[in-house]
XYZ file of C-alpha atoms in Angstrom:
545
model
C -23.373 27.756 60.499
C -21.217 29.214 57.674
C -22.988 30.770 54.728
C -22.842 28.805 51.472
C -21.085 30.756 48.673
C -21.893 29.920 45.054
C -20.039 31.374 42.081
C -22.039 33.244 39.471
C -22.962 31.478 36.243
C -24.600 34.466 34.525
C -24.217 33.702 30.798
C -25.484 37.146 29.843
C -22.821 39.049 31.686
C -21.280 41.667 29.420
C -17.480 41.789 29.444
C -15.632 45.079 29.326
C -13.305 43.694 26.639
C -13.977 40.732 24.283
C -12.107 37.553 25.324
C -9.129 36.395 23.266
C -9.089 32.796 22.062
C -5.314 32.842 22.250
C -5.544 33.133 26.053
C -7.621 29.951 26.181
C -5.079 27.805 24.276
C -2.265 26.507 26.522
C 1.228 27.476 25.464
C 2.386 23.849 25.273
C -0.653 22.464 23.440
C 0.047 20.479 20.265
C -2.323 22.715 18.260
C 0.362 25.408 18.527
C 2.931 22.980 17.108
C 0.655 22.276 14.128
C 0.159 26.026 13.612
C 3.823 26.971 13.811
C 5.219 24.056 11.768
C 2.772 24.513 8.873
C 3.463 28.253 8.868
C 7.081 27.333 8.075
C 6.236 25.182 5.075
C 6.267 26.175 1.414
C 2.738 25.519 0.109
C 3.231 27.136 -3.307
C 2.205 23.894 -5.060
C -1.137 23.970 -3.240
C -1.544 27.647 -4.104
C -0.975 26.786 -7.778
C -4.322 24.906 -7.798
C -6.200 28.223 -7.214
C -7.154 30.012 -10.410
C -8.092 33.342 -8.863
C -11.119 35.521 -9.463
C -14.587 35.113 -7.998
C -15.213 35.134 -4.266
C -12.321 35.260 -1.837
C -10.913 31.855 -0.832
C -10.222 30.520 2.621
C -6.527 30.634 3.561
C -4.952 27.414 2.146
C -2.502 27.207 5.084
C -5.388 27.518 7.548
C -7.327 24.777 5.758
C -4.288 22.519 5.918
C -3.833 23.218 9.619
C -7.463 22.397 10.342
C -7.281 19.108 8.404
C -4.001 18.019 10.021
C -5.220 18.858 13.511
C -8.490 17.040 12.824
C -6.606 13.890 11.812
C -4.382 14.342 14.812
C -7.550 14.429 16.946
C -8.891 11.257 15.231
C -11.597 13.238 13.440
C -11.956 12.223 9.757
C -15.484 13.324 8.802
C -15.709 16.737 7.117
C -19.178 17.262 8.636
C -17.656 16.657 12.072
C -14.834 19.090 11.302
C -17.417 21.725 10.257
C -19.163 21.247 13.566
C -15.916 21.533 15.591
C -15.065 24.787 13.817
C -18.163 26.272 15.408
C -17.756 25.064 19.000
C -14.212 23.751 19.710
C -11.783 26.306 21.135
C -8.754 24.788 19.428
C -10.336 24.559 15.974
C -11.766 28.080 16.296
C -8.346 29.431 17.287
C -6.617 27.542 14.477
C -9.067 28.810 11.840
C -9.186 32.370 13.166
C -12.966 31.955 13.587
C -13.363 31.123 9.886
C -16.093 28.555 9.267
C -15.761 26.708 5.959
C -18.548 24.179 5.417
C -17.995 20.462 4.928
C -18.174 20.742 1.107
C -15.344 23.301 1.100
C -13.250 21.174 3.451
C -13.856 18.061 1.367
C -13.035 19.839 -1.895
C -9.800 21.163 -0.410
C -8.845 17.691 0.846
C -9.696 15.858 -2.350
C -8.674 18.419 -5.013
C -6.297 21.011 -3.597
C -4.039 18.539 -1.795
C -3.752 16.308 -4.866
C -0.839 18.343 -6.203
C 1.093 19.665 -3.233
C 0.673 17.249 -0.357
C 3.813 15.224 -1.160
C 5.880 18.370 -0.879
C 4.293 19.227 2.458
C 5.002 15.791 3.906
C 8.588 15.838 2.609
C 9.281 19.213 4.197
C 8.041 18.027 7.584
C 10.350 14.979 7.433
C 13.222 17.272 6.416
C 12.404 19.345 9.504
C 12.623 16.179 11.631
C 15.962 15.397 9.959
C 17.354 18.872 10.586
C 16.276 18.725 14.220
C 17.947 15.337 14.705
C 14.907 13.126 15.124
C 15.575 11.037 12.012
C 18.736 10.374 10.019
C 17.137 8.882 6.893
C 19.985 6.321 6.901
C 17.779 3.434 7.950
C 14.268 2.384 7.018
C 12.114 -0.004 9.040
C 9.584 -1.121 6.452
C 6.265 -2.874 6.936
C 2.810 -2.935 5.400
C -0.789 -3.148 6.495
C -4.140 -3.373 4.753
C -6.796 -0.693 5.199
C -10.328 -1.170 4.011
C -11.678 1.040 1.254
C -14.883 3.069 1.478
C -16.251 0.833 -1.285
C -19.191 -1.487 -0.774
C -17.775 -4.886 0.235
C -20.264 -6.810 -1.938
C -19.602 -5.057 -5.264
C -16.786 -7.357 -6.295
C -15.627 -8.317 -9.772
C -13.407 -11.420 -9.958
C -11.018 -12.182 -12.811
C -11.850 -15.877 -12.750
C -15.580 -15.291 -13.107
C -15.131 -12.697 -15.855
C -12.787 -14.884 -17.917
C -14.980 -17.946 -17.457
C -18.204 -16.166 -18.472
C -16.473 -14.395 -21.352
C -15.153 -17.672 -22.752
C -18.555 -19.369 -22.459
C -20.343 -16.437 -24.106
C -17.863 -16.334 -27.005
C -18.093 -20.071 -27.583
C -21.912 -19.976 -27.592
C -22.017 -16.904 -29.878
C -19.498 -18.411 -32.301
C -21.499 -21.604 -32.519
C -24.740 -19.733 -33.234
C -23.139 -17.509 -35.861
C -21.447 -20.414 -37.625
C -24.696 -22.407 -37.671
C -26.684 -19.542 -39.200
C -23.943 -18.881 -41.771
C -23.900 -22.594 -42.776
C -27.697 -22.752 -42.981
C -27.782 -19.853 -45.454
C -24.621 -20.733 -47.367
C -22.597 -17.719 -46.332
C -18.995 -18.613 -47.132
C -16.538 -18.459 -44.256
C -13.792 -17.232 -46.598
C -15.806 -14.084 -47.189
C -16.008 -13.587 -43.474
C -12.695 -14.735 -41.889
C -12.864 -15.467 -38.182
C -10.211 -13.996 -35.903
C -8.497 -16.036 -33.222
C -10.589 -14.432 -30.458
C -14.164 -13.376 -31.051
C -14.800 -9.736 -30.212
C -17.922 -7.660 -29.790
C -17.107 -5.701 -32.949
C -16.715 -8.888 -34.977
C -20.049 -10.269 -33.716
C -21.791 -7.010 -34.660
C -20.181 -7.083 -38.098
C -21.132 -10.696 -38.803
C -24.731 -10.134 -37.627
C -25.058 -7.131 -39.975
C -23.613 -9.225 -42.820
C -26.211 -11.967 -42.190
C -29.059 -9.428 -42.143
C -27.799 -7.847 -45.370
C -27.424 -11.126 -47.290
C -30.400 -13.042 -45.939
C -34.003 -11.957 -46.230
C -35.674 -11.690 -42.829
C -38.536 -13.928 -44.016
C -36.158 -16.787 -44.785
C -34.752 -16.799 -41.248
C -36.342 -19.262 -38.857
C -37.939 -18.190 -35.610
C -34.992 -19.586 -33.623
C -32.465 -17.789 -35.849
C -34.237 -14.451 -35.465
C -34.330 -14.926 -31.702
C -30.596 -15.791 -31.624
C -29.735 -12.660 -33.639
C -31.811 -10.458 -31.299
C -30.052 -11.958 -28.258
C -26.633 -11.395 -29.813
C -27.435 -7.752 -30.550
C -29.076 -6.928 -27.221
C -27.176 -9.223 -24.846
C -24.044 -10.849 -26.218
C -22.416 -7.739 -27.716
C -22.956 -5.505 -24.643
C -21.757 -8.265 -22.315
C -18.597 -8.807 -24.361
C -17.868 -5.094 -24.214
C -18.498 -5.094 -20.471
C -16.202 -8.066 -19.867
C -13.476 -6.381 -21.913
C -13.764 -3.182 -19.872
C -13.723 -5.131 -16.631
C -10.525 -6.952 -17.577
C -8.921 -3.676 -18.628
C -9.880 -2.068 -15.282
C -8.506 -5.070 -13.408
C -5.129 -4.982 -15.107
C -2.786 -7.439 -13.399
C -5.068 -7.808 -10.399
C -7.451 -10.619 -9.652
C -10.339 -8.465 -8.437
C -11.694 -4.954 -7.987
C -14.706 -3.189 -6.542
C -17.422 -1.645 -8.712
C -17.784 1.334 -6.339
C -14.008 1.879 -6.051
C -12.276 0.357 -9.113
C -8.799 1.072 -7.678
C -9.481 -1.087 -4.597
C -8.508 -4.782 -4.598
C -10.187 -7.446 -2.490
C -7.809 -8.536 0.267
C -7.892 -10.502 3.476
C -8.009 -8.103 6.425
C -6.884 -8.698 9.980
C -10.070 -6.998 11.183
C -12.439 -9.887 10.538
C -15.631 -9.207 12.497
C -17.475 -12.215 11.013
C -14.513 -14.570 11.606
C -15.083 -16.146 8.204
C -12.021 -14.884 6.292
C -14.132 -12.609 4.107
C -12.184 -10.624 1.526
C -12.814 -6.884 1.554
C -11.882 -4.088 -0.858
C -8.820 -2.229 0.376
C -5.275 -1.038 -0.210
C -1.869 -2.287 0.899
C -0.195 0.606 2.717
C 3.600 0.532 3.093
C 5.476 2.801 5.514
C 9.063 3.464 6.567
C 9.758 4.523 10.127
C 12.720 5.721 12.163
C 12.391 6.428 15.854
C 8.658 5.824 15.223
C 8.449 8.791 12.839
C 7.034 7.988 9.398
C 9.611 8.949 6.796
C 7.817 7.595 3.722
C 4.607 5.856 2.723
C 3.070 4.295 -0.362
C -0.314 2.945 -1.441
C -0.426 -0.297 -3.448
C -3.104 -2.503 -4.978
C -1.228 -5.799 -4.531
C -2.212 -7.688 -1.379
C 1.308 -9.108 -0.863
C 4.344 -7.104 0.260
C 6.974 -8.873 -1.841
C 6.350 -7.090 -5.129
C 6.006 -3.630 -3.595
C 9.505 -3.211 -2.151
C 11.480 -2.075 -5.211
C 8.916 0.507 -6.292
C 8.590 1.697 -2.689
C 12.357 2.194 -2.262
C 12.460 4.091 -5.549
C 9.741 6.425 -4.204
C 11.874 7.116 -1.105
C 14.845 8.042 -3.298
C 12.664 10.237 -5.501
C 11.291 12.004 -2.428
C 14.626 12.867 -0.755
C 17.206 12.452 -3.500
C 19.171 9.896 -1.474
C 18.655 6.286 -0.505
C 18.931 4.784 2.968
C 22.017 2.737 3.801
C 20.195 0.067 5.783
C 16.819 -1.586 5.036
C 15.057 -3.568 7.760
C 11.996 -5.681 6.913
C 10.322 -8.967 7.789
C 10.110 -12.177 5.771
C 7.335 -10.880 3.505
C 9.981 -8.974 1.522
C 12.673 -11.679 1.234
C 12.762 -12.676 -2.444
C 15.506 -13.131 -5.018
C 14.391 -10.097 -6.979
C 14.414 -7.888 -3.889
C 17.784 -9.158 -2.626
C 19.329 -8.549 -6.038
C 18.014 -4.976 -6.104
C 19.173 -4.236 -2.553
C 22.678 -5.659 -2.895
C 23.285 -4.230 -6.387
C 22.290 -0.727 -5.226
C 24.667 -0.662 -2.271
C 22.051 -1.075 0.468
C 22.568 -3.347 3.493
C 19.444 -5.551 3.681
C 18.468 -6.788 7.114
C 15.573 -8.492 5.420
C 14.379 -11.936 6.528
C 13.315 -14.715 4.176
C 10.419 -17.041 4.801
C 12.407 -19.919 6.409
C 14.784 -17.788 8.480
C 13.308 -18.598 11.893
C 12.660 -22.250 10.989
C 16.339 -22.657 10.138
C 17.294 -21.615 13.661
C 15.579 -24.647 15.198
C 17.442 -27.819 16.160
C 14.883 -30.004 14.439
C 15.654 -28.334 11.118
C 19.410 -28.870 11.392
C 19.008 -32.488 12.531
C 16.839 -33.467 9.556
C 19.249 -35.214 7.108
C 16.650 -35.394 4.352
C 16.180 -31.665 3.864
C 17.700 -30.275 0.700
C 19.526 -27.556 2.674
C 21.256 -30.274 4.765
C 22.434 -32.421 1.848
C 26.145 -32.299 1.000
C 26.842 -30.312 -2.159
C 29.977 -30.432 -4.302
C 30.134 -27.113 -6.182
C 33.130 -28.176 -8.351
C 31.411 -31.189 -9.891
C 27.866 -29.870 -9.249
C 26.204 -32.771 -7.489
C 24.424 -33.466 -4.213
C 24.820 -36.512 -1.966
C 21.742 -38.126 -0.472
C 21.681 -39.536 3.124
C 22.630 -42.989 1.800
C 25.686 -41.592 0.017
C 24.266 -41.738 -3.523
C 25.048 -38.908 -5.884
C 22.222 -36.749 -7.158
C 23.448 -35.482 -10.486
C 22.502 -32.323 -12.382
C 19.744 -32.908 -14.943
C 18.747 -29.536 -16.381
C 17.967 -25.878 -15.697
C 14.528 -24.292 -15.886
C 13.501 -20.634 -16.012
C 10.650 -19.596 -13.724
C 8.966 -16.201 -13.848
C 7.416 -14.338 -10.926
C 4.260 -12.198 -11.089
C 6.410 -9.159 -11.857
C 8.119 -10.913 -14.793
C 11.413 -11.494 -12.973
C 13.268 -14.564 -14.234
C 14.578 -17.144 -11.775
C 16.864 -20.023 -12.742
C 16.248 -23.349 -11.008
C 18.651 -26.304 -11.200
C 17.203 -29.811 -11.075
C 19.068 -32.799 -9.648
C 18.005 -36.466 -9.633
C 19.215 -39.554 -7.820
C 20.401 -42.476 -9.938
C 18.586 -45.319 -8.203
C 16.298 -45.190 -5.125
C 14.920 -48.700 -5.573
C 15.637 -50.869 -2.527
C 16.946 -47.956 -0.395
C 16.072 -48.563 3.278
C 15.595 -44.805 3.874
C 13.329 -44.246 0.865
C 10.134 -43.923 2.959
C 11.707 -41.164 5.070
C 13.520 -39.484 2.174
C 10.685 -38.995 -0.345
C 7.276 -40.299 -1.429
C 7.775 -40.341 -5.160
C 7.385 -43.647 -7.050
C 10.473 -42.765 -9.085
C 13.941 -41.599 -8.104
C 14.144 -38.567 -5.848
C 14.366 -35.256 -7.664
C 15.150 -31.871 -6.078
C 15.050 -28.267 -7.305
C 17.632 -25.748 -6.139
C 17.892 -22.003 -6.791
C 21.595 -21.403 -6.208
C 21.345 -17.615 -6.693
C 18.634 -17.321 -4.066
C 20.580 -19.578 -1.699
C 23.633 -17.303 -2.017
C 21.495 -14.257 -1.220
C 19.960 -16.059 1.758
C 23.421 -16.895 3.104
C 24.420 -13.211 2.922
C 21.148 -12.118 4.534
C 21.543 -14.741 7.269
C 25.012 -13.449 8.092
C 23.700 -9.893 8.343
C 20.660 -10.856 10.420
C 22.710 -12.822 12.944
C 25.351 -10.083 13.348
C 25.347 -7.689 16.301
C 23.805 -4.904 14.174
C 21.301 -7.332 12.728
C 20.173 -8.458 16.188
C 19.708 -4.816 17.205
C 17.611 -4.078 14.097
C 15.553 -7.239 14.568
C 14.725 -6.225 18.141
C 13.821 -2.673 17.032
C 11.626 -3.660 14.090
C 8.578 -4.798 16.174
C 8.550 -1.458 18.017
C 9.018 0.619 14.885
C 6.475 0.199 12.044
C 4.269 -2.290 13.908
C 3.913 0.087 16.859
C 3.135 2.959 14.507
C 0.427 0.941 12.772
C -0.991 0.147 16.203
C -1.083 3.842 17.125
C -2.730 4.765 13.812
C -5.238 1.938 13.458
C -6.114 1.094 17.052
C -5.521 4.299 19.010
C -6.442 6.541 16.068
C -9.430 4.396 14.983
C -8.146 4.646 11.417
C -9.391 1.323 10.057
C -11.252 2.454 6.959
C -10.586 5.070 4.325
C -13.216 7.683 3.420
C -11.946 8.735 0.001
C -12.037 6.619 -3.142
C -9.199 5.786 -5.514
C -5.438 5.561 -5.179
C -5.128 9.340 -5.045
C -7.757 9.660 -2.337
C -6.173 6.888 -0.285
C -2.760 8.528 -0.602
C -4.044 11.925 0.550
C -6.010 10.526 3.454
C -3.297 8.249 4.824
C -0.749 10.994 4.162
C -2.722 13.378 6.393
C -2.810 10.738 9.080
C 0.948 10.089 8.730
C 1.675 13.837 8.877
C -0.542 14.180 11.982
C 1.268 11.219 13.582
C 4.637 12.867 12.997
C 3.497 16.167 14.460
C 2.054 14.436 17.500
C 5.358 12.664 18.103
C 7.183 15.963 17.578
C 4.915 17.795 20.034
C 5.387 15.051 22.632
C 9.150 15.170 22.276
C 9.232 18.932 22.609
C 6.794 18.943 25.495
C 9.257 16.923 27.552
C 11.750 19.757 27.403
C 11.870 23.504 27.491
C 12.582 23.523 23.790
C 8.928 23.894 22.847
C 8.588 27.272 24.504
C 11.880 28.401 22.978
C 10.716 27.218 19.551
C 7.378 29.026 19.772
C 9.015 32.240 21.002
C 11.632 32.208 18.239
C 8.974 31.431 15.628
C 6.803 34.371 16.700
C 9.794 36.688 16.594
C 10.711 35.456 13.103
C 7.153 35.942 11.861
C 7.049 39.438 13.271
C 10.347 40.235 11.582
C 8.965 39.032 8.220
C 11.119 35.927 8.001
C 8.270 33.430 8.078
C 8.910 32.226 4.505
C 11.804 30.060 5.601
C 10.813 26.542 4.404
C 12.447 24.509 7.179
C 13.266 25.293 10.803
C 16.879 25.905 11.659
C 18.416 23.655 14.240
C 18.553 25.074 17.737
C 21.914 24.869 19.573
C 20.030 23.605 22.624
C 18.669 20.634 20.706
C 21.796 18.482 20.717
C 21.252 17.400 24.286
C 17.529 16.812 23.718
C 18.049 14.654 20.616
C 20.730 12.670 22.423
């Protein structure tokens, strides 16, 4: 019988030479891509946040590498990162065995990256552009909602605040007026403003106390004055502050005032509960994230213009083609896109419904009625003219003015089709936005073209696939930092990690990764590591193709 051989597991064996962590990290591992790419970036804006003096600081580039690789590894807790820096080979290699604690990591993420992270993200996208991965000529845009770290039950609703504020002011005004009448305090000496304020209540109470002896006040009047001083005035001030914090929104969270209550797709209770969160917009190309933005509005429609302006501010140029779903198709957005020379492959809300046979065969729909543009009238299914009545201006939530034309039939009484045509007791009346209809016709022509069909087939596998990779595969369903700035930094780190993962995967499929790492090491050794962006390799043309 052969002798059993067992390898030694002596943990106290002394090595002749200390082991090198670099030997334990594979040459094609993505941690090396993170290390080399960030070494090429200009982080002077991050360095400007350091004041100098005191104890020596951890290397800012190393801290950025650790954070990006942590987000790439789906690790978002700074305590967890601190632990990995002590026992994970890749984190130990990346940090050079430095071990910042979780407070230092969290301070760097929340404070140091506030100034320079936009520049870091932009440089990485420029790297992708120079290497041929993205052209920046097309943007596939979509949005998703991510829950805030705020407590989901600390909500403040505009409707409740305005209702309670109005009731409190009415009650307070009635009490003040009654006391002033009882003690013959002339109203002319104390003019009332259109809207009662906390300052005015305090002033009128002091005036009553100064002019009326406390002994002459009844027990009820003294109680009312105490309640106004201790309850009404503070509540009015609180309501005013809450409305100011809310701004144009309908809600916010007490523990994260920047977060708005939105309906999330992740509904564990299946009851449609609103949760505090942010609306995150991204642009993708070849599944690389080229831009992102954090918004407080739950709908996508009113975010598009500001978002496209942020893309132009980031790169100095605007994309030629914009691809988005029906959530962005509005008159205001179409006007902006067409007037700024962009080609909008942007759907409107009835685009897919219009493609159905049932829609085209319905003679009672406004879109299917005959229209005479010269004399400006419509013809109903019975051949009766619907003449122009008037124009009305409508305003969107952003203040954009829309002009709506109203047409009315002359006589619907006795019409055999009246029950199918409309349910009004009077003559049928329709509202038409001719400007929006013209934009829809242009968008429809673009969307049904060969290029439009190609973009429409690519859109579901562009931003939607990226959101799936980030939220489902990356378990990134809730933010851990408060405020708009915190949300921007945290999602930006995840977006940067996503891009580097895609870059590493693309390079790993070719021999270009090894060439890139070798060239980078040679450049660093020759003191040329300050180059902000990688130069394009002549071997990359075939890879990018």
